[in-house]
Structure formats: structure tokens, C-alpha cells
Short mmCIF file of C-alpha atoms and ligand atoms in Angstrom, two decimals:
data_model
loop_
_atom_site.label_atom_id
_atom_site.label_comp_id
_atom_site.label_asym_id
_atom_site.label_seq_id
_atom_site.Cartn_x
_atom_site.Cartn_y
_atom_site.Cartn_z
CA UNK A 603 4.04 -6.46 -25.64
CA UNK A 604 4.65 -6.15 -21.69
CA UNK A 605 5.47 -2.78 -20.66
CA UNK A 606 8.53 -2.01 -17.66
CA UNK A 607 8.72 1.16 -16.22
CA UNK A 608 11.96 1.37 -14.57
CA UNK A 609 12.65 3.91 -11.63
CA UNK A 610 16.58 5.01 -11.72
CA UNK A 611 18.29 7.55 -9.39
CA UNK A 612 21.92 7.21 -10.58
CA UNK A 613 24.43 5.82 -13.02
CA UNK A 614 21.94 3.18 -14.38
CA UNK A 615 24.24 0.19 -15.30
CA UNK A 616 21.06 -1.73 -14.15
CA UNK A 617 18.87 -0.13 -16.47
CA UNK A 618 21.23 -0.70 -19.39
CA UNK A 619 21.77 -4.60 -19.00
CA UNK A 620 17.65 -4.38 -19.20
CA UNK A 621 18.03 -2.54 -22.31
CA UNK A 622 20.32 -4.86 -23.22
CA UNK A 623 18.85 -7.70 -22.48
CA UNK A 624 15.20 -6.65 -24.31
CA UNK A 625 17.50 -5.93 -27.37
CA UNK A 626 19.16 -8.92 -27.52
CA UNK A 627 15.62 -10.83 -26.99
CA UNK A 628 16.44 -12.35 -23.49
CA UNK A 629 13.65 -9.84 -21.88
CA UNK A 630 10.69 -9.97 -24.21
CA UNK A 631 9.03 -6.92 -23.14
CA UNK A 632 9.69 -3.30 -23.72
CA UNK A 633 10.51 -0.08 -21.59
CA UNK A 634 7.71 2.02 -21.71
CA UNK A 635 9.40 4.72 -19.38
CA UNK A 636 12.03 5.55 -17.13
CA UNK A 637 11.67 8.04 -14.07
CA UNK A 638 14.46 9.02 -11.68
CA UNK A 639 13.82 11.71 -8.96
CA UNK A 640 17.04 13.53 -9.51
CA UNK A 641 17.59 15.63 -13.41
CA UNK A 642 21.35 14.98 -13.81
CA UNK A 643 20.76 10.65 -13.44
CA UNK A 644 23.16 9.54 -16.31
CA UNK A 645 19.91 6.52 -15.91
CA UNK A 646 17.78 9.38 -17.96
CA UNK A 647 20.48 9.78 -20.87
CA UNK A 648 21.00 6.12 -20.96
CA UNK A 649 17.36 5.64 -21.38
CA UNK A 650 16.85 8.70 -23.92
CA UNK A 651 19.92 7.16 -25.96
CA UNK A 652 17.72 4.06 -26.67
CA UNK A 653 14.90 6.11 -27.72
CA UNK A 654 12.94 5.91 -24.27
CA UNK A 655 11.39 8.44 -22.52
CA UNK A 656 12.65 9.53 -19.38
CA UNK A 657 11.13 12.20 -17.05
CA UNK A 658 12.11 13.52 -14.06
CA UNK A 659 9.99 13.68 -10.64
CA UNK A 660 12.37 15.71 -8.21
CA UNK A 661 11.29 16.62 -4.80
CA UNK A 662 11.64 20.20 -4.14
CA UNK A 663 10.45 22.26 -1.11
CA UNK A 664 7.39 23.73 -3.33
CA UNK A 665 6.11 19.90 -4.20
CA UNK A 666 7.15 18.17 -0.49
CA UNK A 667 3.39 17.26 0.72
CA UNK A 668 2.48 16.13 -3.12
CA UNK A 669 5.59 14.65 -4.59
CA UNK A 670 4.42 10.84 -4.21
CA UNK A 671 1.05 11.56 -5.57
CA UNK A 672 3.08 13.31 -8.56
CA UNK A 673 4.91 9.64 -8.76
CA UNK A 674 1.93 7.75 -8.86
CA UNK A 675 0.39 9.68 -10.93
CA UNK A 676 3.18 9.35 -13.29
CA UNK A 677 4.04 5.89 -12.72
CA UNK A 678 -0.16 4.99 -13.22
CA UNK A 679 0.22 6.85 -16.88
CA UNK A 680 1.49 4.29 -19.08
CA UNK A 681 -0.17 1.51 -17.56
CA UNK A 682 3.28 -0.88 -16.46
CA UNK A 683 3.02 -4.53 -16.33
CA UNK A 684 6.21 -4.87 -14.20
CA UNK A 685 7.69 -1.60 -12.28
CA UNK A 686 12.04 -2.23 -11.75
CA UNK A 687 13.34 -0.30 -8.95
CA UNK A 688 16.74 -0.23 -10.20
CA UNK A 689 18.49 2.06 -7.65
CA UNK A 690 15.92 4.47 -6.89
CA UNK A 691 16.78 6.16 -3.92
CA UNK A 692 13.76 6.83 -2.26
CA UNK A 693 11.27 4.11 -0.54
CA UNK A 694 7.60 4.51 -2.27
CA UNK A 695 5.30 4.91 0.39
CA UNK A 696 2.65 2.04 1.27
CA UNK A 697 -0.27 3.61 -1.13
CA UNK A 698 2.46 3.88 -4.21
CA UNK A 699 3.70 -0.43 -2.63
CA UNK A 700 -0.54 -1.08 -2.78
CA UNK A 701 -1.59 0.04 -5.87
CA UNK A 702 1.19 -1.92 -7.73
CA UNK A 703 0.84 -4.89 -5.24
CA UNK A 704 3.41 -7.40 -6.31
CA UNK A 705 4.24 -5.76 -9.84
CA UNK A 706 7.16 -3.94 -8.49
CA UNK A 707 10.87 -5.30 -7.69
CA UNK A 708 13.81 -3.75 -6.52
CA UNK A 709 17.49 -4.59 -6.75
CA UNK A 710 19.68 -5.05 -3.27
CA UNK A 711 23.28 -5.13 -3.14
CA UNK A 712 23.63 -7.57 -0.11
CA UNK A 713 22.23 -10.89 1.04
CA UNK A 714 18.81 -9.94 2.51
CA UNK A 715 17.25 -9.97 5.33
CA UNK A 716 20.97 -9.24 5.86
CA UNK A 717 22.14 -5.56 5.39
CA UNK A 718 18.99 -4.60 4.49
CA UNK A 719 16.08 -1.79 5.54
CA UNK A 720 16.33 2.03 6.19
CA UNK A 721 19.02 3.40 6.47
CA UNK A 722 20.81 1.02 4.44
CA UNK A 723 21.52 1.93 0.84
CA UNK A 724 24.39 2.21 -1.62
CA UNK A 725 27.63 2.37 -0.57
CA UNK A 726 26.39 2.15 3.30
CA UNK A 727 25.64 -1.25 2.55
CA UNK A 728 29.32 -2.42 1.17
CA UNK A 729 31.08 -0.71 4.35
CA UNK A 730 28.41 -2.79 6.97
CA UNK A 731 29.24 -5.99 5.07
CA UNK A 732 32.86 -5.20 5.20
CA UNK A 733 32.66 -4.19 9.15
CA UNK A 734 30.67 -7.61 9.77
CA UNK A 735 33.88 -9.34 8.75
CA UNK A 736 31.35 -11.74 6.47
CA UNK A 737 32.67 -13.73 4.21
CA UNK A 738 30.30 -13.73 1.56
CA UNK A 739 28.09 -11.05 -0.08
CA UNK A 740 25.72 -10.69 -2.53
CA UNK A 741 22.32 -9.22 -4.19
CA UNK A 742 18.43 -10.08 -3.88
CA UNK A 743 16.12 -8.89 -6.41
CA UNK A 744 12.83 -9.12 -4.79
CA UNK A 745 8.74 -8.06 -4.65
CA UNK A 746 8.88 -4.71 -2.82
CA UNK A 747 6.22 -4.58 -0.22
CA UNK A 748 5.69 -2.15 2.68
CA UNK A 749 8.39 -3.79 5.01
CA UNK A 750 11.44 -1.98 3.17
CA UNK A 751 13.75 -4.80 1.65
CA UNK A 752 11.98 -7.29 3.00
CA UNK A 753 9.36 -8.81 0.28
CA UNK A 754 9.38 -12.19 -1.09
CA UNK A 755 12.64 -12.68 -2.77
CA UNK A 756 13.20 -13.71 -6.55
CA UNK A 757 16.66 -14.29 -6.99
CA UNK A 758 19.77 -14.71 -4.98
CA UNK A 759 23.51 -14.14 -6.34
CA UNK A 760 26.22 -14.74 -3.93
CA UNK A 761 30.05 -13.85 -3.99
CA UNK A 762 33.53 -13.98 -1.89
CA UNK A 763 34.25 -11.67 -0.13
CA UNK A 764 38.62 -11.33 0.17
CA UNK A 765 40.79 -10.13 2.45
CA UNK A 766 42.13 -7.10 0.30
CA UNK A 767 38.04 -5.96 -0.58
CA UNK A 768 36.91 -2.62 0.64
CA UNK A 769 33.36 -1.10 -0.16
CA UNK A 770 34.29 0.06 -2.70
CA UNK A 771 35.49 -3.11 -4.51
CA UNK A 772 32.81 -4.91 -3.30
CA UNK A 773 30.45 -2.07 -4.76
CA UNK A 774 32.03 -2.68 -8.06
CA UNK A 775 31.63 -6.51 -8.32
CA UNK A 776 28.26 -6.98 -7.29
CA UNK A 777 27.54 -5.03 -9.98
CA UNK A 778 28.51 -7.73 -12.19
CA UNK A 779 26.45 -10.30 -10.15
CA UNK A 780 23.34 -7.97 -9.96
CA UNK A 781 22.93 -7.40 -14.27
CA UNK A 782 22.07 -10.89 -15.07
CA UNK A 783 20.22 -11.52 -11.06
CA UNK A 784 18.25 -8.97 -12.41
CA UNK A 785 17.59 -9.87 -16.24
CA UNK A 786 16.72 -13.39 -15.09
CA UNK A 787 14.14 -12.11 -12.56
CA UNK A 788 12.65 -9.76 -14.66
CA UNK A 789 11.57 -12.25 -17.32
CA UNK A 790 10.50 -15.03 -14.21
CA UNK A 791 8.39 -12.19 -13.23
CA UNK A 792 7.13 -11.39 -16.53
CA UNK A 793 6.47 -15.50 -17.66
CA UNK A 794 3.94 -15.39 -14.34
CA UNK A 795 5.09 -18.49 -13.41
CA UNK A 796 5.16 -18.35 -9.84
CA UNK A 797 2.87 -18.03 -6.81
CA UNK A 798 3.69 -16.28 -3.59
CA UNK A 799 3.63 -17.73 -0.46
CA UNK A 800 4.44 -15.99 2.18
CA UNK A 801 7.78 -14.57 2.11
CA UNK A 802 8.38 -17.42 -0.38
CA UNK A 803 8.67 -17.15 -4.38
CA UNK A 804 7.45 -20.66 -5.64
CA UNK A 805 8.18 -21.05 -9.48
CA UNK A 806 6.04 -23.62 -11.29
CA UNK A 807 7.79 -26.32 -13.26
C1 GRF B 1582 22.74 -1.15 -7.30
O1 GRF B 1582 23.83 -1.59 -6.56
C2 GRF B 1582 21.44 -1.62 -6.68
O2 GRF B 1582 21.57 -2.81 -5.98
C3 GRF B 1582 21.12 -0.51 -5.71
O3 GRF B 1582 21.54 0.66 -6.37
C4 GRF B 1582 22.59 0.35 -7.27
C5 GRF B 1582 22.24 0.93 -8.60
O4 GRF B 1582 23.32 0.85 -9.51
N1 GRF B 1582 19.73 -0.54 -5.32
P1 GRF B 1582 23.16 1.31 -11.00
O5 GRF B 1582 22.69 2.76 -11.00
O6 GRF B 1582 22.17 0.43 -11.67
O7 GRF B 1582 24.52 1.18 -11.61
#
């Protein structure tokens, strides 16, 4: 059986349409752990409801200089086939992006390269989108490499954008769009199907 470790720093609806989707057989892998860096991440009771382990890696003054050695060292323990950033809040350094070269995807809630990179996460996101006056929005799940949100890209969803949307609506939709962008990806990913070229995901007949 493949083994996901998923990496969660808040509410975890992401996580849950994975465990949904391995229940209902759509994902044919298991979770073999979930770690979020913060203690109170409802992601941790979702994951411990459903009978997986979840730990918690926070960064605290005492651990600054070691904390993403602690992470790898954690992530490295159950040996993942697949790692799913699914709202983790904080970008893995290059030697974390190295060691799991092209065995780790993240989530975006916008259309990248658009709306994407430092600086813009979570809510942030929604309110540039809305300022841009686009007309269409969206999420990526792609390969995380060491340009942040810019590896090859799996799967595009796209959406309206209306007149009467604010972040926070927007926020709230693509969350519908991003559970199944994500289930599909994750089980691409996991039928290795695919080469990488480039920037470009190339999935084999
Ligand atoms: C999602 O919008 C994802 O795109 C972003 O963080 C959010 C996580 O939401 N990276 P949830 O915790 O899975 O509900």
C-alpha cells in the first residue's frame, strides 16, 4: 500500500476529502501521518478521528536553528511515497524540496504563476485576485520545487469570479474546486504515469 504523509497547518478540509477519498476507494493509498507546525490545527483532530497519527512540529524560539532538520527528520520516519502539502504554512527549505525531489505537492488557491510566491498565502491571495479586477480564479496543485509555487503543475481548476465576490467568498468556493483538483492529482501522482518536462506534467496515455 502507498503511504501519504500530509503536512496541515489549519482547518484541514483538504486533508479530509483525502480521507475521504482513500475511504471511498478513489485514492488507493493510505495516510501514514499527518504533521502540522501549529498544536491547535483542527487538521490534527481530523486526522486522529480517522485513526491517523498526527504530531506536531512547532517552531519555538528554543528549536529556531533546528526546526527543519526536526521536519525532515520526521517527515523521513515513515518512509512516504507521496508528501501533500495541504495548507502548510511554512515553505520547506531547498534540502527538505531535495530529498523528496518530485514526491511532494502542494495545493494553491489561485491560477499560478499568477498570485503566487512569498508573500502570497491564504486569504492574501483572494484579496490580490479581487484587487486585479480578474475575472477568473482558481487552484493549481503542483510538484513543489525550490522556486516557491512555481513547480511543474498537475492540475488546473478554474472559476468566475462575480461582481458581488469578496475574498472571502472567493476563499470559500475554491475550496470546493480545490477537494476533487486535489484527489484527482493525488492518485495521477500515485499511478506514475507521467514524466516531467520542464515546467511541464506530461501524462502517458
Ligand atoms: C487551501 O486554500 C490551500 O489552497 C492553501 O491553504 C488552504 C488550506 O485549506 N494552500 P484547508 O485547511 O485544507 O481547508
Amino acid at each position: 500500500m502507498k503511504k501519504i504523509l500530509v503536512l496541515a497547518s489549519g482547518n484541514g478540509t483538504n486533508l479530509q476529502a483525502v480521507i475521504d477519498a482513500i475511504d471511498s476507494g478513489s485514492i488507493k493509498a493510505e495516510i501514514c501521518e499527518v504533521i502540522s507546525d501549529r498544536e491547535d490545527a483542527y487538521a490534527l483532530i481530523r486526522a486522529r478521528n480517522h485513526g491517523i497519527e498526527g504530531r506536531a512540529i512547532v517552531r519555538t524560539e528554543e528549536n529556531r536553528e533546528g526546526y527543519f532538520d526536526a521536519l525532515l527528520k520526521e517527515m523521513s520516519l515513515k518512509d512516504p511515497d507521496l508528501i501533500v502539502l495541504a495548507g502548510f504554512m511554512k515553505i520547506l527549505p531547498d534540502f527538505i524540496i531535495n530529498e523528496f525531489r518530485n514526491r511532494i505537492i502542494n495545493i494553491h488557491p489561485s491560477l499560478l504563476p499568477c498570485f503566487g510566491g512569498k508573500g502570497l498565502y491564504g486569504m492574501k491571495v483572494h484579496r490580490a485576485v479581487i484587487d486585479s479586477g480578474a475575472r477568473v480564479t482558481g487552484c493549481t496543485v503542483h510538484f513543489a520545487s525550490n522556486d516557491v509555487d512555481g513547480g511543474p503543475i498537475i492540475e488546473q481548476r478554474t472559476m468566475d469570479i462575480f461582481d458581488t465576490d469578496t475574498a472571502e467568498s472567493l476563499a470559500e468556493r475554491i475550496h470546493q474546486i480545490e477537494h476533487p483538483a486535489l484527489v484527482t492529482s493525488i492518485s495521477l501522482v500515485l499511478e506514475d504515469n507521467y514524466r516531467i518536462e520542464g515546467k511541464r506534467v506530461i501524462f502517458k496515455k
